[in-house]
Amino acid sequence: MIDSGDTAWIVISSALVLLMTPGLAFFYGGLVRRKNILSVFMQCLMAVCVVGLQWVLFGYSLAFGPDHGGVIGGLSFAGLNNVGLLPNADYAATIPHLLFMVFQMMFAVITPALIIGAFAERMKFSAFLVFAVLWATIVYDPLAHWVWGVGGFLRDYGALDFAGGTVVHISAGMAALAAALVVGKRKGYPETGTPHNLALVVLGAALLWFGWFGFNGGSALSSGAISTLAFVTTQLAAMAGAIAWVVLDWVLAKRPTTLGLLSGLIAGLAAVTPASGYVGPMAALAIGAIAGALCYISVMFVKSRLQYDDSLDAFGIHGVAGTWGTLAVGLWASVAFNPNGADGLFLSGAAHQLLVQFVAIVVVSAYSFVLSFALLKLLDKFMGLRVSPDHELIGLDLTQHKESAYTFLG
Amino acid sequence: MIDSGDTAWIVISSALVLLMTPGLAFFYGGLVRRKNILSVFMQCLMAVCVVGLQWVLFGYSLAFGPDHGGVIGGLSFAGLNNVGLLPNADYAATIPHLLFMVFQMMFAVITPALIIGAFAERMKFSAFLVFAVLWATIVYDPLAHWVWGVGGFLRDYGALDFAGGTVVHISAGMAALAAALVVGKRKGYPETGTPHNLALVVLGAALLWFGWFGFNGGSALSSGAISTLAFVTTQLAAMAGAIAWVVLDWVLAKRPTTLGLLSGLIAGLAAVTPASGYVGPMAALAIGAIAGALCYISVMFVKSRLQYDDSLDAFGIHGVAGTWGTLAVGLWASVAFNPNGADGLFLSGAAHQLLVQFVAIVVVSAYSFVLSFALLKLLDKFMGLRVSPDHELIGLDLTQHKESAYTFLG
Amino acid sequence: MIDSGDTAWIVISSALVLLMTPGLAFFYGGLVRRKNILSVFMQCLMAVCVVGLQWVLFGYSLAFGPDHGGVIGGLSFAGLNNVGLLPNADYAATIPHLLFMVFQMMFAVITPALIIGAFAERMKFSAFLVFAVLWATIVYDPLAHWVWGVGGFLRDYGALDFAGGTVVHISAGMAALAAALVVGKRKGYPETGTPHNLALVVLGAALLWFGWFGFNGGSALSSGAISTLAFVTTQLAAMAGAIAWVVLDWVLAKRPTTLGLLSGLIAGLAAVTPASGYVGPMAALAIGAIAGALCYISVMFVKSRLQYDDSLDAFGIHGVAGTWGTLAVGLWASVAFNPNGADGLFLSGAAHQLLVQFVAIVVVSAYSFVLSFALLKLLDKFMGLRVSPDHELIGLDLTQHKESAYTFLG
Amino acid sequence: MKYIIAVIQPDRLESVVEALSEEKLDLMTVSEVLGRGRQKGVAEVYRSHVQPGSLLRKVKIEIALQADKVPQAIDAIKRGAYTGNIGDGKIFVLDLSDCIRIRTGETGESALA
Amino acid sequence: MKYIIAVIQPDRLESVVEALSEEKLDLMTVSEVLGRGRQKGVAEVYRSHVQPGSLLRKVKIEIALQADKVPQAIDAIKRGAYTGNIGDGKIFVLDLSDCIRIRTGETGESALA
Amino acid sequence: MKYIIAVIQPDRLESVVEALSEEKLDLMTVSEVLGRGRQKGVAEVYRSHVQPGSLLRKVKIEIALQADKVPQAIDAIKRGAYTGNIGDGKIFVLDLSDCIRIRTGETGESALA
Ligand SMILES: Nc1ncnc2c1ncn2[C@@H]1O[C@H](COP(=O)(O)OP(=O)(O)O)[C@@H](O)[C@H]1O
Ligand SMILES: Nc1ncnc2c1ncn2[C@@H]1O[C@H](COP(=O)(O)OP(=O)(O)O)[C@@H](O)[C@H]1O
Ligand SMILES: Nc1ncnc2c1ncn2[C@@H]1O[C@H](COP(=O)(O)OP(=O)(O)O)[C@@H](O)[C@H]1O
């Protein structure tokens, strides 16, 4: 039976998650140099369009269609066949099946967009489009099935991922690492300028924050106690992540910075994602704060040591925070908060769930890294991933899209 | 009986539709030259205020008050008399009447704002205000009554317009064409510069996209199957429209452009508006893609051939897409998706609904064009529509509003 | 019993109110000089984080914990103890208690952020953080308890404040006045430049407007007649406030300005806040229009006469409008619209409610002004409130945060 | 060799560039400036406080060229920038003692082109 | 004729313009620049990586005027721009060989004003 | 005294500043300009209408210095800006008749540093 309140919440959540991709575009777009901002916008927005199309044509079916051997969903929902206005009780008994499909679509489209941070300012637009569609097909859709699909083997194994710590953040983060390695450093790295417009970065972060309430809260697939819990934990982890980064900045770099605050905020949000509907508010504070600190270390020390050019820290933030948050479910999850969850180490005293989470992390990370790496190598061979050096110099906006974001005069 | 879920959805939809007018302001504002951006903001925002006032004083009553002869609604709801917190079952049985009124207000205020695209960068602010209020009164309110009002003659004739293809997009589009003709070209046309800030245009498009879910989804006036359907078709048409324009750009202009993507997106959204609650998801893909292509042709070939200066393509996009979408209802509508709709050509094999839609388009287009043209001519005579040439040169921000959007120094 | 529709509405309202703080950051950030925009962002965003933390640790408990003598809430909800997923019928019987807590958190975090307008461009970041947390503790939390807490003495006395006219706007406004006096004028005042980016100011105002529907509409704590009423009155007062300011600008300064329109809009929104769920739509028009005019006078004549430097008119707009709106409840409230309200002067012919409102204003204003003043004096003594003059010259972004918002080149 | 600095109305840039092109003067450097001249600025109003505005947006063009091409350049700029209104702008001519092309190391007149 | 280029602190622009006005020097061209001088720049930090910043925002004023008005102009600029701190700025004086008013075609000194 | 104006590629600014520093030439004024040179501009496309673009972003550096330091400065700029591609830029050398430090009132060569 369709419930009007549940439906209202998931419809608005879907809209909120959609808004996150433009949010990401502003976040990333403000960080790059003026000459590349439109290339970031184009990649983010076209990811929505082409991966969205893939999703309705066959992606949704691969992910959520009736199970085949625990690994893939088959094609019986392809072209939205059998996906109608009545509920599909397997996933959400009180909202139309079509609504569940479109809510999930918003996750599928933002995940490849997250990866853009790793190869921003140098990737060919055509190569990106091909990459996005293939990656969604061979990486995202299977992973979504394993973790969330009825019959998926990680789901059956007991892995918990409330709103996408593994499926979205780890998978995108590992792909980002692979991409940074395959695509290579930007010309002139590490002298690649400072963020050209931090006001846009703040705008992007604000939209991401706002949208994240739909991302996590909507993952309850109903409106009530669990959506409320996810909302609250999301907010608290975001705050704690921001505070942690600001404090570290203040102590270690002498000044609290805006980009630091926003980075910590995103780290907190990404980390709480897999845990948001399973843990309590105080645990969320801890998850967020530790996420801020871990991502700070990864961006500050690890990246500069290892010298790969993850331009906008897609791995350093989403990958690291997603991993931490997925583990954290095994620490703080509590059936007192969500009876469909589990009791983590701190409640049950047993490490079982922690182990399950760890296995899920390893499986998902390895799968995403290996397939992303191979896919990118292949594409590099067949169509080339990078723009030419002089196009990189002039900027992708003019050379890939024949546009400038801002006029200089008039 | 008021339903809390339906009310929640329509309240939030109203807020989403309100947000579209600032969204439009950013979309248009980024496209004009730096010296005119505030004039666009002022026109968009004041349209909300003055037309909103007109709406509560008498506009709502003209549109949705008890019918007089199929053509107008009379004054019994003037000043919100008899418009209270109980439902008005004629329109929406599960939400307060006042909520229906305010949801509809948001449509009434954005429609005149859409027309701004046609005369941006040269219209007097005072003339705009007078135009907006009179246009709302003599064009929008009657049209809304004909198509949506109980007893309205086009509604009774069977014309289907789910969320405003005729009432909003065709009426605004035809008024835009009239305005481009009456107001005349900008000084220096066609050398009128390039968009001064495409980041703002992207922001505007993102807000429009986000808000459009309320526009179309909210038009279900309840939360459930039909609002879900409208949500999904809206998303799919937007994606398809964007992809279509990008492909055409790539093939014909050698590069996929950001403004092209956004134009296609808006074209898809405008086209699916009248159809969103009546057709299925696959039809929405077709409607969106064809809308992208049609608008591309209209902006690219027709406008440059005919040499009118529809500055920001208000007619070329909203008029064309609205017309196409209204026709498309006659092709793809299906009672399997919405029992209150009809079966279009592709389902019933009969052209009846297509014909009805065609008649509605002709009636609405002709009415809007003729009255808009006459109204503008009259205003030009009595108060003058255009700023003086040297004010146009210096820019409307400084001359009409004594402000600059951006400081040059400091 | 948790209601899915009510919960959906309050969850989304909480997200909307959260979005207001970034909205405020853009509104204020666009008004300051280019060199100080990040300092405004940092203050606004960190207010959310640190005051949010204070709120879950003990602030919520002080405000809404079981009453002690009518003046404070005690600590039994500290650390969110006893704040769970079941409803707390004292405040909202159909949504989880945790949701009420987080909705109220969004109010607690934006209130100190409003004060930033008074000391923008010259306050030390560290001093701001300490101020924000202490102010929340000794001013906001008690005031919230007095007016909204069960057992609070102003609530028991009959004072009506639907969504924060006294608790939010008057308290922030009076603190702003105190801050302007204690912190002192900016170097070079009144030659402190013009708004560096009005497009950002418009963006901020749009987000505030959008979010305000959650602020006022959500204060119904359910989805139905009262949330609808609050939505409608909010919209009408905003429109009327904007129109009033534009008209006065046009008449007195010869030109209608964008910043004027936005100022009137915010004035209307602030004024209707305490009244939004108690008065009818036509009263809202009056409240908004008068608010626009009063704030115009206060900003235009009073401030320039008295020569304090309330940089962005936090007192002149929020303080004045909040005061007027709180009084207006005593004029236009009507139990026909809200049975939990009262009948104001115009309905009952009796001045009783007006008097109650007046007393509440005096108590809240005096309390906030005196404590804010004392707190700021103390902080000035112990840690210093202002940056050094040369840091003020170079700008707070570079000196407090080592960042520039915009690159000049590249 | 001479170094010409011209300050013109922003919206005349395209026609000036065109006029210079016709004279085969294709090399130049352009920037955005604020000008204070005879043309009165427009007062601006913020929150109803009037700010006397005195600086108007202009475009500055710099051209390094051989001395004998100066008259041609001046003519072209005039042609492109003239509207007859106050604010049309000015042309300043300075002496240029040397010019170097970074790419080739050429100096003097041969580096100008 | 001389061509003065002055680089000053951004927030001194208004007082310099005023001081020049008092000397009846009302014509000028203003632009935004970055300066590297004795005043040390402020290092910037992005995602915790410190970027040594060396360029500070400054304002550049250009004035074409008769040679005999140069001392007055210099005095006025000094008056308006002086604070006594490092970073107050510099004034450069170049020779100007010609000046043309686009609107009227006047040349030489009469075109300056 | 000389006044050098160099127009370079935006992304060479840092290396030019460094190269100048090595020669102890630490004082300069930098601004953003658009250049029209041999390097062809990139056409832009808006709503499918192609706009022939001819102006490319460049950076302008101005340095006032003693005449005998000009060769060093030119060398340093070349070193920092050279890539061998069209568009590397140009250096213009003008005569400077005077220089004044606002803070101290010093004039002439001693005010340069
Ligand atoms: N003496 C001067 N020194 C520097 N710039 C000048 C001078 N005279 C004019 N300008 C520049 O030229 C622009 C146009 O000058 P203006 O007096 O308005 O035009 P017109 O000469 O056509 O009356 C001014 O805005 C200013 O930028
Ligand atoms: N030799 C120079 N060449 C070009 N610009 C200079 C030169 N010296 C100073 N400037 C400009 O003047 C500004 C102020 O110089 P600075 O040395 O900081 O001030 P002060 O002379 O008061 O110590 C610098 O930021 C720079 O823009
Ligand atoms: N004669 C000139 N006058 C003014 N600016 C010039 C002149 N020649 C070149 N420039 C500037 O130098 C930049 C580089 O010139 P360009 O011809 O592209 O490089 P190259 O000399 O390396 O071929 C141009 O974009 C322009 O800004």
Short mmCIF file of C-alpha atoms in Angstrom, two decimals, chain B residues 33-35 187 191 193 393-394 398-399 401-409, chain D residues 9 11-12 14 18 32-34 39 42-47 55-57 85:
data_model
loop_
_atom_site.label_atom_id
_atom_site.label_comp_id
_atom_site.label_asym_id
_atom_site.label_seq_id
_atom_site.Cartn_x
_atom_site.Cartn_y
_atom_site.Cartn_z
CA ARG B 33 26.24 41.28 -20.12
CA ARG B 34 27.73 42.20 -16.77
CA LYS B 35 26.11 45.62 -16.88
CA LYS B 187 21.74 48.15 -30.01
CA GLU B 191 27.06 41.63 -31.70
CA GLY B 193 28.49 39.79 -26.42
CA LEU B 393 24.97 51.56 -23.61
CA ILE B 394 25.93 52.27 -20.01
CA LEU B 398 23.53 51.70 -13.34
CA THR B 399 20.85 53.65 -15.14
CA HIS B 401 18.83 50.84 -10.52
CA LYS B 402 21.94 52.88 -9.65
CA GLU B 403 23.84 49.77 -8.71
CA SER B 404 26.62 47.60 -10.09
CA ALA B 405 26.52 43.87 -9.49
CA TYR B 406 30.24 43.55 -8.99
CA THR B 407 32.81 45.98 -7.72
CA PHE B 408 35.83 46.35 -9.90
CA LEU B 409 38.18 47.14 -7.07
CA GLN D 9 34.41 52.77 -24.38
CA ASP D 11 31.58 48.38 -26.33
CA ARG D 12 33.77 49.92 -29.01
CA GLU D 14 35.36 45.13 -31.36
CA GLU D 18 38.51 45.59 -36.67
CA GLU D 32 39.87 46.52 -18.27
CA VAL D 33 40.19 49.85 -16.46
CA LEU D 34 38.08 52.45 -14.74
CA GLN D 39 31.89 61.96 -18.72
CA VAL D 42 26.59 57.56 -12.24
CA ALA D 43 25.90 57.72 -8.53
CA GLU D 44 25.20 54.36 -6.98
CA VAL D 45 22.76 53.61 -4.17
CA TYR D 46 23.21 50.88 -1.55
CA ARG D 47 20.62 50.33 1.16
CA LEU D 55 34.66 55.90 -12.19
CA LEU D 56 33.28 54.34 -15.31
CA ARG D 57 34.30 51.12 -16.98
CA ASN D 85 29.76 61.59 -27.17
#
